[in-house]
mmCIF file of C-alpha atoms in Angstrom:
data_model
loop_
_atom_site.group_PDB
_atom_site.id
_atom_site.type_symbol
_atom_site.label_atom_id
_atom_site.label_comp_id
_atom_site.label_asym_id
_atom_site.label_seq_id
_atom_site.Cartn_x
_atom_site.Cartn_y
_atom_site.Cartn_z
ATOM 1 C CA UNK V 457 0.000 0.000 0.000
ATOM 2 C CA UNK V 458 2.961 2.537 0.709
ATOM 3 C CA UNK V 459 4.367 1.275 -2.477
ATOM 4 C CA UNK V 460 1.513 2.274 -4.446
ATOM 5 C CA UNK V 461 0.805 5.850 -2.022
ATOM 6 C CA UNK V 462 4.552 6.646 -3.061
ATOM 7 C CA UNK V 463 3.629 6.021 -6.659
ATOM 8 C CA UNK V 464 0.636 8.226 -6.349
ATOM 9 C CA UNK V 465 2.575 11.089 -5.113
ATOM 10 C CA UNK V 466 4.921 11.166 -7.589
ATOM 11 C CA UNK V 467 2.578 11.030 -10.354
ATOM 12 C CA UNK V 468 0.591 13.954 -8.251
ATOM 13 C CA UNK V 469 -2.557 11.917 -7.707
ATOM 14 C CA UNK V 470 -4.367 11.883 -4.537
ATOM 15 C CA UNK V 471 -4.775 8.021 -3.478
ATOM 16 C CA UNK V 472 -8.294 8.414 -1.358
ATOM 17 C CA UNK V 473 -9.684 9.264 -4.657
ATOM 18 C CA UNK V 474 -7.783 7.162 -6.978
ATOM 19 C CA UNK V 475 -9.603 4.447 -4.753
ATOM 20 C CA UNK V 476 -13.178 5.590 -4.524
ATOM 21 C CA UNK V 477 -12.740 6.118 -8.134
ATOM 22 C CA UNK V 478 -12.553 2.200 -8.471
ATOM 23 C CA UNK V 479 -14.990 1.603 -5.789
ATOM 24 C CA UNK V 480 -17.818 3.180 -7.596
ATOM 25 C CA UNK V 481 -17.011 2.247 -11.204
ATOM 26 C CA UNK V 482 -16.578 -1.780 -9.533
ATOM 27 C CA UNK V 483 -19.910 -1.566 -8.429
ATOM 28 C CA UNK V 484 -21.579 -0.357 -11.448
ATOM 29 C CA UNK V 485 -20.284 -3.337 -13.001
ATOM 30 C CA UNK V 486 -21.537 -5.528 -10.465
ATOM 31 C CA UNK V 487 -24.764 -3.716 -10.616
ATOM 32 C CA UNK V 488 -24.785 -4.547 -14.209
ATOM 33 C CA UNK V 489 -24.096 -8.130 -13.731
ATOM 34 C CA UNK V 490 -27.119 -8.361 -11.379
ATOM 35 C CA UNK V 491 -29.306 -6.629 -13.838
ATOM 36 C CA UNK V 492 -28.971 -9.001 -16.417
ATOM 37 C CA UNK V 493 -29.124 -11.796 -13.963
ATOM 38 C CA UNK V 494 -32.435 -10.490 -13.160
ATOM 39 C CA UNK V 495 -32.913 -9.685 -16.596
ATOM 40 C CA UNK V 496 -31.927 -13.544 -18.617
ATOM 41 C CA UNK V 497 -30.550 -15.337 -15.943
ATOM 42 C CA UNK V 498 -27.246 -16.953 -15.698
ATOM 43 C CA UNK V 499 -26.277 -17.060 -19.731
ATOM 44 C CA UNK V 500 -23.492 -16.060 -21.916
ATOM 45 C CA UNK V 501 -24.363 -12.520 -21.447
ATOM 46 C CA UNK V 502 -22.965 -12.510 -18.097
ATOM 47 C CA UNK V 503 -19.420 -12.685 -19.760
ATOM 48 C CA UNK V 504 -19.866 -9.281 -20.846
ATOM 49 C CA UNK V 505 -19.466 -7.177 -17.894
ATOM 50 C CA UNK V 506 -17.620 -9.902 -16.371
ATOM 51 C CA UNK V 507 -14.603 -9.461 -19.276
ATOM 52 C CA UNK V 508 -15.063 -5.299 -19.310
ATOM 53 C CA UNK V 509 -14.411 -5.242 -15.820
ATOM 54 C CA UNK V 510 -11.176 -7.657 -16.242
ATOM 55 C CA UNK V 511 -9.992 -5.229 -18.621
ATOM 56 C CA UNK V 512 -10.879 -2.385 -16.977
ATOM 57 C CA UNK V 513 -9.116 -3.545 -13.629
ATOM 58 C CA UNK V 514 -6.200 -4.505 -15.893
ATOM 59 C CA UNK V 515 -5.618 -0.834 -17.545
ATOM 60 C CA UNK V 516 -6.831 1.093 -14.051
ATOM 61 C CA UNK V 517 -3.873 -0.421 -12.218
ATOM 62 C CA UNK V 518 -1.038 -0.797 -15.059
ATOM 63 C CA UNK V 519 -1.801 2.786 -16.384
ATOM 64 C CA UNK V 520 -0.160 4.280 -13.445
ATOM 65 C CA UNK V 521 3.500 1.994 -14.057
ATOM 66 C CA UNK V 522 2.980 3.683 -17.637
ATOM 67 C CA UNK V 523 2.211 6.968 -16.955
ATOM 68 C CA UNK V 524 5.927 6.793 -14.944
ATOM 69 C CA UNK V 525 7.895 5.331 -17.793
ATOM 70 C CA UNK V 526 5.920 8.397 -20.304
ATOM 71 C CA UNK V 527 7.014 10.859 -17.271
ATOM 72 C CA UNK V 528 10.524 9.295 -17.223
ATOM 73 C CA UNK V 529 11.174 9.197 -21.322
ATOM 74 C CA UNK V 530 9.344 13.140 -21.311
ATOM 75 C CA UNK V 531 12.107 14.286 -19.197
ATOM 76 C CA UNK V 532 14.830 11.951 -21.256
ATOM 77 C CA UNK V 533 13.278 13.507 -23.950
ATOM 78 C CA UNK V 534 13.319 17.387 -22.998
ATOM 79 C CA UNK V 535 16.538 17.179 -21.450
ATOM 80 C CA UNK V 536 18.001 16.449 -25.078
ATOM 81 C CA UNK V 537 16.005 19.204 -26.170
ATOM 82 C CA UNK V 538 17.143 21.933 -23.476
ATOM 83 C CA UNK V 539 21.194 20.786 -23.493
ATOM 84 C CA UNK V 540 20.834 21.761 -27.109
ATOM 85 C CA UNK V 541 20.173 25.098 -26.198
ATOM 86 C CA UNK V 542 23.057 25.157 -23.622
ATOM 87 C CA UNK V 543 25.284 23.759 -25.883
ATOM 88 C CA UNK V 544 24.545 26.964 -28.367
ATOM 89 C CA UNK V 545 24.922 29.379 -25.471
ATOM 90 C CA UNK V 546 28.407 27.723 -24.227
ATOM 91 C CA UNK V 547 29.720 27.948 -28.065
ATOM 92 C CA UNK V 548 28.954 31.612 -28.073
ATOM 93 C CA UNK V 549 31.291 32.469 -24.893
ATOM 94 C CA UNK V 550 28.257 31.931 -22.422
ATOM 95 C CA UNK V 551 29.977 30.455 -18.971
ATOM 96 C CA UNK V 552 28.468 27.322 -17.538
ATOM 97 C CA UNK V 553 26.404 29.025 -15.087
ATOM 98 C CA UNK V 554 24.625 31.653 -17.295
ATOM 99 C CA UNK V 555 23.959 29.325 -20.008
ATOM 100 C CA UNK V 556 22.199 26.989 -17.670
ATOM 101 C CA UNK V 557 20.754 30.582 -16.224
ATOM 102 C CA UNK V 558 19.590 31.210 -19.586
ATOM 103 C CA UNK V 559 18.571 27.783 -20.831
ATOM 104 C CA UNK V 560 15.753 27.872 -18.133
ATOM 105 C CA UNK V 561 13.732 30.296 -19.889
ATOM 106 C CA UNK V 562 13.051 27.378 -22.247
ATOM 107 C CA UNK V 563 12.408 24.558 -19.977
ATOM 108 C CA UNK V 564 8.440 22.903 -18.226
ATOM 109 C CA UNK V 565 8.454 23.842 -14.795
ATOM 110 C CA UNK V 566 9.980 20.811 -13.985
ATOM 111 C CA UNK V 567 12.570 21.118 -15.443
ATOM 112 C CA UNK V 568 13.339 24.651 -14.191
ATOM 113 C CA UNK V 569 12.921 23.469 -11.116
ATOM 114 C CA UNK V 570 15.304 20.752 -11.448
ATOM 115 C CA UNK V 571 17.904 23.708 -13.320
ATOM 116 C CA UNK V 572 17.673 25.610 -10.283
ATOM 117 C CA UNK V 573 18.131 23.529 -7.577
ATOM 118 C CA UNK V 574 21.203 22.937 -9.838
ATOM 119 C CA UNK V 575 22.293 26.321 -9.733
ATOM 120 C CA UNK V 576 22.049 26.720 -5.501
ATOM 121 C CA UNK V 577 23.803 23.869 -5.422
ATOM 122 C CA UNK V 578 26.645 25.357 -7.536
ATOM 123 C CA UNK V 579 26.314 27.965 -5.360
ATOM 124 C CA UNK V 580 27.234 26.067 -2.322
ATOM 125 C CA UNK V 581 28.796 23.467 -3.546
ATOM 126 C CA UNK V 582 31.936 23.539 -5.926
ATOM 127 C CA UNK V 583 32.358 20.226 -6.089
ATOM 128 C CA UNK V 584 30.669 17.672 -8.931
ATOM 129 C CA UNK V 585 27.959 16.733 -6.365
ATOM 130 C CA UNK V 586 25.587 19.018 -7.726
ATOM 131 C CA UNK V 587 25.838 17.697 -11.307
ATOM 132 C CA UNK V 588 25.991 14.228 -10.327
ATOM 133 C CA UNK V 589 22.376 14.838 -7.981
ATOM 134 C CA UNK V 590 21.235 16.524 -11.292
ATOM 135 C CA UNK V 591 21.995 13.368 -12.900
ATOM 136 C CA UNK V 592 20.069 11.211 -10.478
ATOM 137 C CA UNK V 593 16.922 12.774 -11.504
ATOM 138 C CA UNK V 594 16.908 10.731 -15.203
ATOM 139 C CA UNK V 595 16.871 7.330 -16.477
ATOM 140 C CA UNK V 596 19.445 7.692 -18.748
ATOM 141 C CA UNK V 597 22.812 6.694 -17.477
ATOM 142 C CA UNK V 598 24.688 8.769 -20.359
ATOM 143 C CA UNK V 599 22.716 12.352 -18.497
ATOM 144 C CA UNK V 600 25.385 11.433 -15.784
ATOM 145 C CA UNK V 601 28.406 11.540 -18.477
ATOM 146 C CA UNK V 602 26.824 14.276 -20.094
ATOM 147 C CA UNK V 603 27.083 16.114 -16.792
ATOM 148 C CA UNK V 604 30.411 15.315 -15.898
ATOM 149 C CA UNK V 605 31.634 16.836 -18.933
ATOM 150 C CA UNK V 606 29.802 19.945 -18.115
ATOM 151 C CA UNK V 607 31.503 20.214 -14.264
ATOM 152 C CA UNK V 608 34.786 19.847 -16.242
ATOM 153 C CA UNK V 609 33.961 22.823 -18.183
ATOM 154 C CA UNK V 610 33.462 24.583 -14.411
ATOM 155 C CA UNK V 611 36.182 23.177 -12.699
ATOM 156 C CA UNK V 612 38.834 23.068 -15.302
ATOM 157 C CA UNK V 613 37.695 26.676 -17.061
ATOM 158 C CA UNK V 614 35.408 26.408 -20.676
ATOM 159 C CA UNK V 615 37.828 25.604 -23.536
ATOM 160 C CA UNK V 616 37.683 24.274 -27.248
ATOM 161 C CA UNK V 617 38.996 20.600 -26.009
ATOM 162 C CA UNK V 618 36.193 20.350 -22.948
ATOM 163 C CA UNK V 619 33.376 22.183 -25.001
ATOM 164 C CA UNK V 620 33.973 19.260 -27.680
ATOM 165 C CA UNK V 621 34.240 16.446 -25.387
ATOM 166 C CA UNK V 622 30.996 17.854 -24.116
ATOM 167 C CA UNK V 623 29.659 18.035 -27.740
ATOM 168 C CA UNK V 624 31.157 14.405 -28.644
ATOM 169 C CA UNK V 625 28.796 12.849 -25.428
ATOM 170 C CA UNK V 626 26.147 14.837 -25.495
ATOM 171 C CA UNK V 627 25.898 14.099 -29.895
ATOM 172 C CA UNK V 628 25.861 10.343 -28.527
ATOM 173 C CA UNK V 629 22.859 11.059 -26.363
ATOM 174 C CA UNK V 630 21.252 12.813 -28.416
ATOM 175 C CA UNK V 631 21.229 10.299 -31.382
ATOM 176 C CA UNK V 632 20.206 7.229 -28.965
ATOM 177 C CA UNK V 633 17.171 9.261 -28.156
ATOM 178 C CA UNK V 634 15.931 10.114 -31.702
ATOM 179 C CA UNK V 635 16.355 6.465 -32.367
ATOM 180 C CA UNK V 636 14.358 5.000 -29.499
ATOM 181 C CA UNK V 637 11.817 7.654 -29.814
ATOM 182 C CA UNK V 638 11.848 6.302 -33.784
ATOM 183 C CA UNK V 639 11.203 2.765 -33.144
ATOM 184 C CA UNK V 640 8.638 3.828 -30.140
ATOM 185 C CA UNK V 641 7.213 5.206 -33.018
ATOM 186 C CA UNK V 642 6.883 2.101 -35.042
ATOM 187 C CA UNK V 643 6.089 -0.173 -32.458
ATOM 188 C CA UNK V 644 2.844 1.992 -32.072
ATOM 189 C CA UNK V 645 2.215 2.363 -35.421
ATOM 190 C CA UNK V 646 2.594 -1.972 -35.202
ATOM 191 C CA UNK V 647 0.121 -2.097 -32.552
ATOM 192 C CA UNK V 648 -2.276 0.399 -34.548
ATOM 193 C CA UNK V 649 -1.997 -1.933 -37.175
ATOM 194 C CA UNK V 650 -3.809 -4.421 -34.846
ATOM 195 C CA UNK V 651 -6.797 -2.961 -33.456
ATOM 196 C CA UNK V 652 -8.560 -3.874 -36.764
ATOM 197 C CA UNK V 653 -8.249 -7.737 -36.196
ATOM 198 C CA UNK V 654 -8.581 -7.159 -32.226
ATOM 199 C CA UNK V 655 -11.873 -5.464 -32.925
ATOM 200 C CA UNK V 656 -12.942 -8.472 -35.586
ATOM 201 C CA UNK V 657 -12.258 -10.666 -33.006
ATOM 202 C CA UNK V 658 -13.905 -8.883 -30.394
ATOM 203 C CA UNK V 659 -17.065 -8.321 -33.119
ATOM 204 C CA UNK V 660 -16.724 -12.417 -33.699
ATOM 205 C CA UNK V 661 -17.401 -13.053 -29.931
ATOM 206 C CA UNK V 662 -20.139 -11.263 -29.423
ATOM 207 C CA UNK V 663 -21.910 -12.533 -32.744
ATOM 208 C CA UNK V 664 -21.333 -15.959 -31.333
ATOM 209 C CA UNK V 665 -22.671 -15.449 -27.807
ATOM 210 C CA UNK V 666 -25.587 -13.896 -28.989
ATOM 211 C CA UNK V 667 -26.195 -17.520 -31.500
ATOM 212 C CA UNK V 668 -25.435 -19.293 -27.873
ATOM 213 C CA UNK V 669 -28.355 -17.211 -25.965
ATOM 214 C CA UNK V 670 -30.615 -17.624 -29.144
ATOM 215 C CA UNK V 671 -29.995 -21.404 -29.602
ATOM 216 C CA UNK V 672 -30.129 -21.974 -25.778
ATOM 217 C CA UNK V 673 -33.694 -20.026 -25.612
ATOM 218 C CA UNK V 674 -34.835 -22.195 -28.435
ATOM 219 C CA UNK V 675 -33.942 -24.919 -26.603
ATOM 220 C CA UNK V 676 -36.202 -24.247 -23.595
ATOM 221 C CA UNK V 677 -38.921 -23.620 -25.957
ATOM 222 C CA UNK V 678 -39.082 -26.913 -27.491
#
């Protein structure tokens, strides 16, 4: 239960409600199920709200896991797209510090956030802790390299040979992204490609339970 609180918090959802949420749509599907009960009895019908509330269970509780990994590849993503920006503003003379000053005016509010509790911590702190805390904050292990190169730009002054090694890994990083967000892009367009047969299937079920129902109230005609 922490475990899924902790979640909650960090995706900025209050838990009391995520819960009632799926108390009240659980028992409209029960009250469903009771209605046709009441309505034909126990039959293939009953599947119905039987299998929408399976899948409905299924997404309610795995949508949260994805809405984490979508959080964690967004900030992947814009961190690529904001370093690009820095990476301008240190080729034009900017110093470390003012080009992550000015690369904030560009960022979510995340991500500023995140940028400025980079900068007090530069202020404090002259060591590579900040940047490597920075770091922390992504899934991408190369954000960590990236960063590294960027204290050595602080520590050991900006020059050409630091400002490429900072290019050189941050180039790297930058192509790995646009390829996974490329084949992200084809796996959907994969799955897309099979809703069609999901929903024939889905179309081929119901046509048969309804022969079932038909047959079986034949049946207890005769």
């Amino acid at each position: 239960m922490k475990n899924f609180r902790a979640l909650l918090n960090e995706l900025g959802l209050d838990w009391r409600k995520e819960l009632l949420f799926f108390g009240v749509c659980s028992l409209v599907f029960i009250a469903m199920a009771v209605l046709l009960y009441l309505w034909k009895g126990f039959g293939f019908l009953l599947l119905f709200p039987v299998l929408a509330y399976l899948v409905f269970s299924f997404y309610f509780f795995t949508r949260y896991g994805a809405s984490v990994r979508r959080k964690k590849e967004e900030l992947n993503r814009e961190f690529v797209n904001i370093f690009t920006f820095f990476g301008i503003f240190i080729t034009d003379g900017f110093t470390v510090y003012n080009a992550l000053e000015q690369v904030k005016n560009y960022a979510s509010e995340d991500f500023a956030e995140r940028l400025e509790t980079l900068l007090r911590g530069i202020d404090e702190d002259k060591s590579v802790t900040p940047f490597v805390e920075f770091a922390k904050g992504f899934e991408d292990v190369s954000v960590k390299e990236v960063m590294l190169a960027v204290y050595q730009m602080v520590d050991e002054g900006g020059g050409g040979v630091y400002i490429r090694q900072f290019q050189k890994l941050f180039g790297r990083l930058s192509d790995t992204r646009h390829r996974m967000d490329e084949t992200k892009r084809l796996s959907r367009l994969d799955t897309l490609s099979f809703l069609p047969l999901a929903g024939s299937g889905l179309a081929m079920l119901a046509l048969t339970l309804s022969i079932m129902e038909i047959m079986g109230g034949l049946m207890n005609v005769l």
